[in-house]
XYZ file of C-alpha atoms in Angstrom:
166
model
C 0.000 0.000 0.000
C 0.850 3.672 0.198
C 2.630 3.300 3.555
C 5.008 0.695 2.109
C 5.832 2.932 -0.870
C 6.491 5.922 1.392
C 8.660 3.787 3.661
C 10.667 2.424 0.707
C 11.163 5.871 -0.841
C 12.222 7.310 2.524
C 14.746 4.494 2.966
C 16.209 5.064 -0.501
C 16.475 8.824 0.106
C 18.218 8.216 3.437
C 20.616 5.664 1.909
C 21.504 8.180 -0.816
C 22.095 10.946 1.717
C 19.157 13.139 0.677
C 18.570 14.734 4.046
C 15.364 16.703 4.412
C 13.560 14.851 1.630
C 10.138 13.827 2.880
C 7.455 11.677 1.278
C 3.858 12.166 2.314
C 0.462 11.062 1.045
C -2.529 13.391 0.873
C -4.660 15.738 -1.186
C -2.352 18.246 -2.892
C -5.159 20.812 -2.916
C -5.141 20.743 0.899
C -1.346 20.814 1.209
C 0.208 24.036 2.425
C 4.006 23.779 2.402
C 5.950 25.575 5.126
C 8.659 26.278 2.552
C 7.672 26.700 -1.082
C 9.171 23.904 -3.202
C 11.637 24.743 -5.945
C 10.979 21.404 -7.677
C 7.650 19.603 -8.082
C 7.519 16.123 -9.608
C 4.358 14.299 -10.574
C 4.654 10.692 -11.711
C 1.656 9.127 -13.444
C -0.992 11.199 -11.694
C -4.270 10.041 -13.178
C -6.501 12.303 -15.219
C -7.218 15.618 -13.482
C -4.809 14.817 -10.615
C -2.057 15.988 -12.978
C -3.877 19.298 -13.386
C -4.089 19.709 -9.608
C -0.327 19.164 -9.316
C 0.455 21.606 -12.124
C -1.937 24.225 -10.747
C -0.443 24.048 -7.245
C 3.156 23.928 -8.461
C 2.524 27.071 -10.511
C 0.765 28.770 -7.580
C 3.813 27.962 -5.407
C 6.040 29.377 -8.184
C 8.140 26.220 -8.315
C 11.271 26.786 -10.400
C 10.977 23.386 -12.082
C 7.912 21.232 -12.711
C 8.300 17.713 -14.104
C 5.147 15.733 -14.778
C 4.457 12.415 -16.443
C 0.679 12.387 -16.938
C -1.154 9.094 -16.924
C -4.812 8.776 -17.847
C -6.400 11.560 -19.898
C -10.128 10.917 -19.511
C -11.545 14.417 -18.933
C -11.201 15.781 -22.483
C -12.150 12.415 -23.971
C -15.499 12.712 -22.167
C -16.049 16.410 -22.934
C -14.616 16.797 -26.468
C -17.324 18.524 -28.490
C -15.867 19.775 -31.751
C -17.611 18.995 -35.034
C -14.493 19.969 -36.992
C -12.650 17.073 -35.329
C -15.424 14.493 -35.723
C -13.348 12.653 -38.338
C -10.934 11.830 -35.484
C -13.453 11.584 -32.649
C -15.552 8.918 -34.381
C -12.695 6.415 -33.975
C -12.271 5.635 -30.272
C -8.547 4.802 -30.403
C -7.739 7.921 -32.421
C -10.019 10.018 -30.202
C -8.113 8.881 -27.107
C -4.692 9.537 -28.659
C -5.823 12.947 -29.850
C -7.277 13.821 -26.441
C -4.042 12.717 -24.737
C -1.984 15.032 -26.953
C -4.461 17.926 -26.800
C -4.723 17.699 -23.002
C -0.956 17.837 -22.547
C -0.664 20.678 -25.079
C -3.308 22.653 -23.165
C -1.447 21.999 -19.912
C 1.768 23.321 -21.417
C 0.028 26.375 -22.875
C -1.473 27.194 -19.472
C 1.918 26.852 -17.752
C 3.504 28.977 -20.464
C 0.893 31.673 -19.809
C 1.906 31.565 -16.142
C 5.553 32.320 -16.888
C 7.148 28.961 -17.649
C 9.309 27.816 -20.548
C 7.708 24.500 -21.467
C 8.417 21.315 -23.400
C 6.926 17.884 -23.960
C 9.680 15.288 -23.937
C 9.865 11.556 -24.528
C 10.638 10.099 -21.110
C 11.544 6.524 -21.989
C 11.408 4.215 -24.969
C 7.791 3.899 -26.226
C 8.237 0.110 -26.241
C 8.404 0.222 -22.416
C 5.091 2.050 -21.922
C 2.716 4.128 -24.032
C 2.650 6.694 -21.194
C 6.114 8.058 -21.932
C 5.580 11.817 -22.182
C 7.145 14.148 -19.645
C 5.943 17.719 -19.379
C 8.741 20.062 -18.324
C 8.209 23.612 -17.129
C 11.031 25.965 -16.100
C 9.980 29.200 -14.430
C 11.185 32.314 -16.244
C 12.585 35.033 -14.038
C 10.917 38.414 -14.318
C 7.844 37.173 -16.184
C 5.159 39.865 -16.121
C 1.648 38.377 -15.785
C 0.246 41.676 -17.100
C 2.395 41.862 -20.224
C 0.940 41.638 -23.750
C 2.781 38.309 -24.134
C 1.099 36.855 -21.051
C -2.297 38.071 -22.242
C -1.715 36.574 -25.710
C -0.775 33.199 -24.174
C -3.872 33.205 -21.929
C -6.049 34.079 -24.935
C -4.504 31.222 -26.956
C -5.204 28.810 -24.097
C -8.825 29.952 -23.744
C -9.406 29.806 -27.520
C -8.008 26.279 -27.840
C -10.046 25.050 -24.881
C -13.232 26.679 -26.232
C -12.643 25.103 -29.666
C -12.255 21.612 -28.214
C -15.263 21.916 -25.906
C -17.554 23.531 -28.494
C -18.005 26.691 -26.440
């Protein structure tokens, strides 16, 4: 269970000399760190759990965010775009498209919040189909009120509205 994983990770961290590294289990939306993290890592958080991690990491102004999303069900259930019906009518293609679109939206949102972003191949696709890592590096001096920030937020909202038929 979770306790065994936390115990194992804590043991490994101790053996490697990573003092001060702590593993805890809980709802990230209820977590209030005493010291804001400079690095946030999310490994295979399912569906909207990835979004919760990214949202909180950005709110905490983490310098580096690394996320390997897992399931991407939300957009698959809410996709409502007649222009993309030629993809959406095929369930396998719909899922692959929704996976890519979801991660692209996540990166666009992080970019609009002052991060340099990339989607990277984490490991060989033969190992697992879930091999995308989202990387976000916080830019220093990013102005949330700049024309660039506004343009990025508008691009995010437009893409989301297009996919959801709004």
